[in-house]
Coordinates of C-alpha atoms in Angstrom, one line a residue:
Chain A
M1 CA -78.5 -12.1 -39.5
D2 CA -78.9 -15.9 -39.5
I3 CA -75.4 -17.4 -39.4
Q4 CA -74.9 -20.1 -42.0
W5 CA -72.6 -22.4 -40.0
N6 CA -72.2 -24.8 -43.0
I7 CA -70.3 -22.3 -45.1
L8 CA -68.2 -21.4 -42.1
A9 CA -67.3 -25.1 -41.7
E10 CA -66.4 -25.3 -45.3
Y11 CA -64.1 -22.3 -45.0
A12 CA -62.5 -23.3 -41.7
P13 CA -59.4 -24.9 -43.3
F14 CA -58.9 -21.8 -45.4
F15 CA -59.2 -19.6 -42.3
L16 CA -56.7 -21.8 -40.5
K17 CA -54.2 -21.5 -43.4
G18 CA -54.9 -17.8 -43.6
T19 CA -54.3 -17.3 -39.9
L20 CA -51.0 -19.2 -40.1
L21 CA -49.9 -16.9 -42.9
T22 CA -51.1 -13.8 -40.9
I23 CA -49.0 -15.0 -38.0
G24 CA -46.0 -15.6 -40.2
L25 CA -46.2 -12.2 -41.9
S26 CA -46.6 -10.5 -38.5
L27 CA -43.7 -12.4 -36.9
A28 CA -41.5 -11.7 -39.9
G29 CA -42.5 -8.1 -39.9
I30 CA -41.9 -7.7 -36.1
A31 CA -38.5 -9.4 -36.3
L32 CA -37.1 -7.6 -39.4
G33 CA -38.8 -4.3 -38.4
T34 CA -37.2 -4.4 -34.9
V35 CA -33.7 -5.1 -36.2
L36 CA -34.0 -2.5 -38.9
G37 CA -35.7 -0.1 -36.5
L38 CA -32.9 -0.3 -34.0
F39 CA -30.4 0.4 -36.7
I40 CA -32.3 3.4 -38.1
G41 CA -33.0 4.7 -34.6
L42 CA -29.3 4.7 -33.8
G43 CA -28.6 6.2 -37.2
K44 CA -31.0 9.1 -36.5
M45 CA -29.2 9.7 -33.2
L46 CA -25.9 10.3 -34.9
K47 CA -24.4 13.6 -33.9
N48 CA -23.3 14.4 -37.5
R49 CA -26.2 16.0 -39.2
F50 CA -25.3 14.7 -42.7
L51 CA -25.0 11.2 -41.5
S52 CA -28.3 11.2 -39.6
L53 CA -30.2 12.9 -42.5
P54 CA -30.9 9.8 -44.6
F55 CA -32.4 8.0 -41.5
G56 CA -34.6 11.0 -40.9
I57 CA -35.8 11.0 -44.5
Y58 CA -36.5 7.3 -44.2
I59 CA -38.7 7.8 -41.1
T60 CA -40.5 10.8 -42.7
F61 CA -41.4 8.8 -45.8
F62 CA -42.6 5.6 -44.2
R63 CA -44.5 7.4 -41.4
G64 CA -45.9 10.1 -43.7
T65 CA -47.4 7.9 -46.5
P66 CA -50.2 5.4 -46.3
M67 CA -49.2 1.8 -45.9
L68 CA -51.7 0.9 -48.6
V69 CA -49.7 3.1 -51.0
Q70 CA -46.4 1.5 -49.8
I71 CA -47.6 -2.1 -50.3
M72 CA -48.8 -1.3 -53.8
L73 CA -45.5 0.4 -54.7
I74 CA -43.5 -2.5 -53.2
H75 CA -45.6 -5.2 -54.7
F76 CA -46.0 -3.9 -58.2
A77 CA -42.8 -1.9 -58.6
V78 CA -40.1 -2.6 -56.1
V79 CA -40.2 -6.4 -55.9
P80 CA -40.5 -6.9 -59.7
L81 CA -37.6 -4.4 -60.2
F82 CA -35.3 -6.8 -58.3
T83 CA -36.8 -10.3 -59.1
G84 CA -38.6 -9.7 -62.4
E85 CA -41.9 -10.9 -61.0
T86 CA -44.4 -10.1 -58.3
N87 CA -44.5 -12.0 -55.1
A88 CA -47.3 -11.1 -52.7
V89 CA -45.9 -12.7 -49.6
A90 CA -42.5 -11.1 -50.1
A91 CA -44.0 -7.8 -50.8
A92 CA -46.2 -8.0 -47.6
I93 CA -43.2 -8.9 -45.4
L94 CA -41.1 -6.2 -46.9
T95 CA -43.8 -3.5 -46.5
L96 CA -44.6 -4.5 -42.9
S97 CA -40.9 -4.5 -42.0
L98 CA -40.0 -1.3 -43.7
N99 CA -43.0 0.5 -42.3
S100 CA -42.8 -0.7 -38.7
A101 CA -39.1 0.0 -38.7
A102 CA -39.8 3.7 -39.1
Y103 CA -42.0 3.7 -36.0
I104 CA -39.8 1.3 -34.0
A105 CA -36.8 3.6 -34.8
E106 CA -38.6 6.5 -33.0
I107 CA -39.7 4.3 -30.1
F108 CA -36.1 3.2 -29.7
R109 CA -34.7 6.8 -29.8
A110 CA -37.3 8.0 -27.4
G111 CA -36.5 5.1 -25.0
I112 CA -32.8 5.9 -25.0
Q113 CA -33.3 9.6 -24.6
S114 CA -35.8 9.1 -21.7
I115 CA -33.0 7.7 -19.5
D116 CA -31.7 10.3 -17.1
K117 CA -28.3 11.6 -18.3
G118 CA -27.0 10.9 -14.8
Q119 CA -27.0 7.2 -15.6
M120 CA -24.5 7.8 -18.4
E121 CA -22.4 10.1 -16.2
A122 CA -22.3 7.6 -13.3
S123 CA -21.2 4.8 -15.7
R124 CA -18.5 6.9 -17.3
S125 CA -17.3 8.2 -14.0
L126 CA -16.7 4.6 -13.0
G127 CA -14.4 4.2 -16.1
M128 CA -16.9 2.4 -18.4
T129 CA -16.6 3.2 -22.1
H130 CA -19.6 4.7 -23.9
V131 CA -20.4 1.4 -25.5
Q132 CA -20.2 -0.4 -22.1
A133 CA -22.4 2.2 -20.5
M134 CA -25.0 1.8 -23.3
R135 CA -24.9 -1.9 -23.2
Y136 CA -25.1 -2.5 -19.4
V137 CA -26.8 0.6 -18.1
I138 CA -28.7 2.6 -20.7
L139 CA -30.2 0.0 -23.1
P140 CA -31.6 -2.4 -20.4
Q141 CA -33.5 0.5 -18.8
A142 CA -34.5 1.9 -22.2
F143 CA -35.8 -1.5 -23.3
K144 CA -38.1 -1.8 -20.3
R145 CA -39.6 1.5 -21.1
M146 CA -39.9 0.6 -24.8
I147 CA -42.1 -2.5 -24.2
P148 CA -45.5 -0.7 -24.0
P149 CA -45.0 1.4 -27.2
L150 CA -43.4 -1.6 -28.9
G151 CA -46.4 -3.7 -27.9
N152 CA -48.7 -1.1 -29.5
E153 CA -46.6 -1.1 -32.7
F154 CA -46.7 -4.9 -32.9
I155 CA -50.5 -4.9 -32.5
V156 CA -50.8 -2.3 -35.2
L157 CA -48.6 -4.5 -37.4
I158 CA -50.7 -7.6 -36.9
K159 CA -53.8 -5.6 -37.9
E160 CA -52.2 -3.9 -40.9
S161 CA -51.0 -7.3 -42.2
S162 CA -54.6 -7.5 -43.5
L163 CA -53.6 -5.1 -46.2
A164 CA -51.7 -7.9 -47.8
S165 CA -55.0 -9.3 -48.9
L166 CA -55.2 -6.5 -51.5
V167 CA -52.1 -7.9 -53.3
A168 CA -53.6 -11.4 -53.0
A169 CA -51.3 -12.8 -50.3
P170 CA -53.5 -15.6 -49.0
E171 CA -53.7 -14.5 -45.4
L172 CA -56.7 -14.3 -43.1
M173 CA -58.4 -11.3 -44.7
Y174 CA -57.8 -12.7 -48.1
W175 CA -59.9 -15.8 -47.3
G176 CA -62.6 -13.6 -45.7
R177 CA -62.9 -11.6 -48.9
A178 CA -62.9 -14.9 -50.9
M179 CA -65.8 -16.2 -48.8
Q180 CA -67.7 -13.0 -49.3
G181 CA -67.2 -13.2 -53.1
Q182 CA -68.3 -16.8 -53.3
Y183 CA -71.4 -16.7 -51.1
F184 CA -72.3 -13.0 -51.0
R185 CA -72.3 -13.2 -47.3
V186 CA -70.7 -10.5 -45.1
W187 CA -71.3 -11.4 -41.4
E188 CA -69.8 -14.8 -41.4
P189 CA -66.4 -14.1 -43.0
Y190 CA -65.8 -10.7 -41.4
I191 CA -67.0 -11.5 -37.9
T192 CA -64.8 -14.7 -38.0
A193 CA -61.8 -12.7 -39.3
A194 CA -62.3 -10.0 -36.6
L195 CA -62.5 -12.6 -33.8
I196 CA -59.3 -14.3 -35.0
Y197 CA -57.5 -11.0 -35.2
L198 CA -58.7 -10.2 -31.7
V199 CA -57.3 -13.5 -30.4
L200 CA -54.0 -12.8 -32.1
T201 CA -53.6 -9.3 -30.7
L202 CA -54.8 -10.3 -27.2
S203 CA -52.3 -13.1 -27.1
L204 CA -49.6 -10.7 -28.0
S205 CA -50.6 -8.2 -25.3
F206 CA -50.6 -11.0 -22.8
V207 CA -47.1 -12.1 -23.7
L208 CA -45.8 -8.5 -23.5
S209 CA -47.4 -7.7 -20.1
R210 CA -45.8 -10.9 -18.8
L211 CA -42.5 -9.7 -20.1
E212 CA -43.0 -6.3 -18.5
R213 CA -43.8 -7.8 -15.2
R214 CA -40.7 -10.0 -15.3
L215 CA -38.5 -7.0 -15.9
A216 CA -40.0 -5.0 -13.0
T217 CA -37.7 -4.1 -10.2
E218 CA -39.3 -4.5 -6.7
Chain B
M1 CA -1.9 14.6 -6.9
I2 CA -4.3 16.9 -8.6
E3 CA -3.1 20.0 -10.3
V4 CA -5.5 22.4 -11.9
K5 CA -3.9 25.1 -14.0
S6 CA -5.8 28.2 -15.2
L7 CA -8.9 26.1 -15.9
K8 CA -11.6 27.9 -18.0
K9 CA -15.0 26.6 -19.0
S10 CA -17.7 28.2 -21.0
F11 CA -21.1 27.0 -22.0
G12 CA -21.6 28.8 -25.2
T13 CA -20.9 32.5 -24.4
N14 CA -21.5 32.0 -20.7
M15 CA -18.1 31.7 -19.0
V16 CA -18.7 29.6 -15.9
L17 CA -15.1 29.1 -14.8
K18 CA -12.7 32.0 -15.3
D19 CA -9.2 30.8 -14.5
I20 CA -9.1 28.4 -11.7
S21 CA -5.8 27.0 -10.3
V22 CA -5.7 24.5 -7.4
T23 CA -3.3 21.9 -6.2
V24 CA -4.5 19.0 -4.1
K25 CA -2.0 17.0 -2.2
P26 CA -2.4 13.2 -1.4
Q27 CA -4.7 12.5 1.5
E28 CA -5.9 16.1 1.6
V29 CA -9.6 16.8 2.0
V30 CA -10.5 20.0 0.1
V31 CA -14.0 21.4 0.7
V32 CA -15.4 23.7 -2.0
I33 CA -18.1 26.1 -0.9
G34 CA -19.9 29.0 -2.6
P35 CA -23.3 30.3 -3.7
S36 CA -25.2 28.4 -6.3
G37 CA -24.1 29.2 -9.8
S38 CA -20.6 29.9 -8.6
G39 CA -19.2 27.1 -10.8
K40 CA -18.2 24.8 -8.0
S41 CA -20.0 21.7 -9.5
T42 CA -18.7 22.5 -12.9
F43 CA -15.2 22.7 -11.5
L44 CA -15.6 19.3 -9.9
R45 CA -17.0 17.8 -13.1
C46 CA -14.0 19.1 -15.1
I47 CA -11.6 17.1 -12.9
N48 CA -12.9 13.8 -14.4
L49 CA -13.9 15.3 -17.7
L50 CA -17.6 14.9 -17.4
E51 CA -17.5 18.5 -18.7
T52 CA -15.2 19.3 -21.6
I53 CA -12.5 21.8 -20.7
T54 CA -12.5 25.0 -22.7
D55 CA -8.9 26.0 -21.7
G56 CA -6.2 25.2 -19.2
H57 CA -4.9 21.9 -17.9
V58 CA -5.9 19.4 -15.3
Y59 CA -3.2 16.9 -14.1
I60 CA -4.2 13.8 -12.3
E61 CA -1.1 12.1 -10.8
G62 CA 0.9 13.8 -13.5
T63 CA -1.3 12.8 -16.4
D64 CA -2.7 15.8 -18.4
I65 CA -6.4 14.8 -18.9
T66 CA -6.8 17.6 -21.4
D67 CA -4.3 15.9 -23.7
K68 CA -6.2 14.2 -26.5
K69 CA -3.9 11.2 -26.2
T70 CA -4.9 10.5 -22.6
D71 CA -7.2 7.5 -22.1
I72 CA -9.8 9.2 -20.0
N73 CA -11.5 5.9 -19.1
K74 CA -8.3 4.8 -17.4
V75 CA -8.0 8.0 -15.5
R76 CA -11.6 7.8 -14.4
T77 CA -11.0 4.5 -12.8
E78 CA -8.7 6.3 -10.4
V79 CA -11.2 9.1 -9.7
G80 CA -14.4 8.1 -8.0
M81 CA -17.4 10.4 -8.1
V82 CA -20.5 10.7 -6.0
F83 CA -23.4 12.7 -7.3
Q84 CA -26.1 14.8 -5.7
Q85 CA -28.8 12.6 -7.4
F86 CA -27.0 9.3 -6.5
N87 CA -27.4 8.0 -10.0
L88 CA -27.7 4.4 -8.9
F89 CA -28.6 1.9 -11.6
P90 CA -32.3 1.2 -10.9
H91 CA -32.5 -2.0 -12.9
K92 CA -29.7 -3.6 -10.9
K93 CA -29.7 -4.8 -7.3
V94 CA -27.5 -3.0 -4.8
I95 CA -24.7 -5.5 -5.0
E96 CA -24.9 -5.6 -8.8
N97 CA -24.6 -1.8 -8.8
I98 CA -21.3 -2.2 -7.0
M99 CA -20.0 -5.2 -9.0
L100 CA -20.7 -3.9 -12.5
A101 CA -17.8 -1.6 -13.1
P102 CA -15.1 -3.8 -11.4
M103 CA -16.2 -6.7 -13.6
K104 CA -16.6 -4.9 -16.9
V105 CA -13.7 -2.4 -16.5
R106 CA -11.2 -4.3 -14.4
N107 CA -12.2 -7.8 -15.6
I108 CA -12.5 -9.0 -12.0
S109 CA -14.5 -12.3 -11.6
A110 CA -18.1 -12.2 -10.3
G111 CA -17.1 -14.0 -7.2
Q112 CA -14.4 -11.6 -6.3
A113 CA -16.4 -8.6 -7.2
R114 CA -19.2 -9.8 -4.9
K115 CA -16.8 -10.4 -2.0
K116 CA -15.4 -6.9 -2.4
G117 CA -18.9 -5.5 -2.8
L118 CA -20.2 -7.1 0.4
E119 CA -17.1 -5.8 2.2
L120 CA -17.8 -2.3 1.0
L121 CA -21.5 -2.6 1.9
R122 CA -20.5 -3.6 5.4
K123 CA -18.3 -0.6 5.6
V124 CA -21.2 1.8 4.8
G125 CA -23.5 -0.2 7.1
L126 CA -25.8 -1.7 4.4
E127 CA -24.7 -5.3 4.1
E128 CA -28.3 -6.5 4.6
K129 CA -29.5 -4.4 1.6
A130 CA -27.2 -6.3 -0.9
E131 CA -30.1 -8.0 -2.7
A132 CA -32.5 -5.0 -2.6
Y133 CA -33.2 -2.8 -5.6
P134 CA -32.2 0.9 -5.2
D135 CA -35.9 2.1 -5.4
S136 CA -36.6 0.4 -2.1
L137 CA -33.8 2.4 -0.2
S138 CA -34.0 5.7 1.5
G139 CA -32.0 8.7 0.1
G140 CA -29.3 8.3 2.7
Q141 CA -29.0 4.6 2.0
K142 CA -28.8 5.3 -1.7
Q143 CA -26.0 7.7 -1.3
R144 CA -24.1 5.3 0.9
V145 CA -24.5 2.6 -1.8
A146 CA -23.3 5.2 -4.4
I147 CA -20.2 5.8 -2.3
A148 CA -19.6 2.0 -2.0
R149 CA -20.0 1.7 -5.8
A150 CA -17.4 4.4 -6.4
L151 CA -15.0 2.8 -3.9
A152 CA -15.3 -0.6 -5.6
M153 CA -13.0 0.7 -8.3
E154 CA -10.4 1.4 -5.6
P155 CA -9.9 5.0 -6.7
K156 CA -7.1 7.2 -5.4
I157 CA -9.3 10.3 -5.4
M158 CA -12.9 10.8 -4.5
L159 CA -15.1 13.7 -5.8
F160 CA -18.3 14.5 -4.0
D161 CA -20.8 16.8 -5.8
E162 CA -23.2 18.1 -3.1
P163 CA -23.7 14.5 -1.8
T164 CA -26.2 15.5 0.9
S165 CA -28.1 18.3 -0.9
A166 CA -30.9 16.0 -2.1
L167 CA -31.4 14.3 1.3
D168 CA -33.9 14.8 4.0
P169 CA -32.2 16.5 6.9
E170 CA -32.3 13.4 9.2
M171 CA -30.3 11.4 6.6
V172 CA -27.5 13.8 6.1
G173 CA -25.6 12.6 9.2
E174 CA -25.3 9.0 8.0
V175 CA -23.7 10.0 4.7
L176 CA -21.4 12.5 6.3
E177 CA -20.3 9.8 8.8
V178 CA -19.2 7.6 5.9
M179 CA -17.3 10.5 4.4
K180 CA -15.6 11.3 7.6
Q181 CA -14.5 7.7 7.9
L182 CA -13.1 7.8 4.4
A183 CA -11.2 11.0 5.2
K184 CA -9.8 9.4 8.3
E185 CA -8.5 6.5 6.3
G186 CA -6.5 8.9 4.2
M187 CA -8.6 9.2 1.0
T188 CA -7.8 12.3 -1.1
M189 CA -11.2 14.1 -1.4
I190 CA -12.7 17.1 -3.1
V191 CA -16.1 17.8 -1.6
V192 CA -18.5 20.4 -2.9
T193 CA -21.0 20.9 -0.1
H194 CA -23.2 23.3 1.9
E195 CA -22.5 21.4 5.1
M196 CA -20.3 24.0 6.9
G197 CA -20.0 21.7 9.9
F198 CA -18.5 19.0 7.8
A199 CA -16.1 21.5 6.2
K200 CA -14.9 22.7 9.6
E201 CA -14.5 19.2 11.1
V202 CA -13.0 17.3 8.2
G203 CA -11.6 19.7 5.7
D204 CA -7.9 20.4 5.6
R205 CA -8.6 23.3 3.3
V206 CA -11.7 25.3 2.3
I207 CA -12.0 27.0 -1.0
F208 CA -14.7 29.7 -1.4
M209 CA -15.8 30.2 -5.0
D210 CA -17.9 32.9 -6.5
E211 CA -18.7 33.8 -10.1
G212 CA -16.3 31.3 -11.6
L213 CA -13.3 32.4 -9.5
I214 CA -11.6 31.3 -6.3
V215 CA -12.2 34.2 -4.0
E216 CA -10.4 32.8 -1.0
E217 CA -8.8 29.6 0.2
N218 CA -7.6 28.8 3.7
T219 CA -7.7 26.3 6.6
P220 CA -11.3 25.9 7.8
N221 CA -10.7 27.8 11.0
E222 CA -9.1 30.7 9.3
L223 CA -11.6 31.0 6.6
F224 CA -14.7 30.6 8.7
D225 CA -13.5 32.7 11.7
H226 CA -11.4 35.3 9.9
P227 CA -12.5 35.6 6.3
K228 CA -10.4 38.2 4.5
E229 CA -12.6 39.0 1.5
L230 CA -15.9 40.9 1.7
R231 CA -17.7 38.4 -0.5
T232 CA -16.6 35.5 1.7
K233 CA -17.9 37.4 4.8
A234 CA -21.2 38.2 3.0
F235 CA -21.7 34.5 2.0
L236 CA -20.7 33.1 5.4
S237 CA -23.0 35.5 7.3
K238 CA -25.9 34.1 5.2
V239 CA -25.1 30.4 5.7
L240 CA -23.6 30.2 9.2

């Protein structure tokens, strides 16, 4: 396992570009997935069963099928259906967002439902409307409880962005595979990619644990 | 001030309140006692519509709260409630707990809400806890903050749902003291409690409930010393 540093040096700029795209895909996936997830989570909590049904089906589909299948479908079928051509980066962002939204929706719902119902009753007994009680009392507490599971989901999302390499989006894993293809070496590209992913996920956990501590009462 | 007319409440097929009628006059302190499961908490929660009412009417200062056109949020600002489990907002400091509803519901400025909040904290003897979070308070302190929070809306009526039942015995006194003070100041109160001493000392009227019905109501002295109904006697012999 003698590491060939020279080919690593040659590929360094590509790994850098790839890492930036990985970060971009992940951030876009987190942002869009969170917004969509909140919306779907609220939808699933609707009391009317017919209205909440589509949201339930959405979650079932995206949680119940492999992300690899989803990215293939979206890349080769869905995106071309709308734009007439394939676009790997768009497909990757779309897949990551749609997939994580399903999980985030459930995290959001669980967070809200974990808040003691006495909190809503106390708020309402003071004359607050349902929306005010949600906004000032329930959601701030639910959000705090949602940080650890959200952190998990974001970490999964960073790692799963590597699937984008299979539709040739030039992110980190794509360049790792390219390096393997060019030099028939496996240790150098994949250990490098693994370490970079580790740095990304560790940075994210660090940010989230800081946030959690800042929101702590006492 | 409060008029309850043949109130009925069912949870599914389980009828919890079977025809309750009560009138509460301004400045009156009504104490509701009874065995657990008698429906006394449900009765209290129907008065500010935390429970939907199956049948009958509840009038608060002439407004029928069972009327769909009634703005219940408006009525609730006039009816403060104190819960057995305190239900303070754990993510907000004590003073913020008290300021929130006046600011959001009554649109009072932060400065004014704070001034009023500190005043109320002084009244319940907790001014120095203004910047603390609820988790750092004892049960008795939490309940006193909860009372201050309800009072911040300047309600005309206060409902107490077993306010001392979740407290360690040594903390019951401090909460009852605040309630006595409120009664002395002329607050209209309905208190569901197991504190018979409080009922005797502060209550103008005691209602004994069992199995969703009012079995007997009278002045505390009459009810405790000369109960007319067998069920009342049986209950009192167990708790006194």
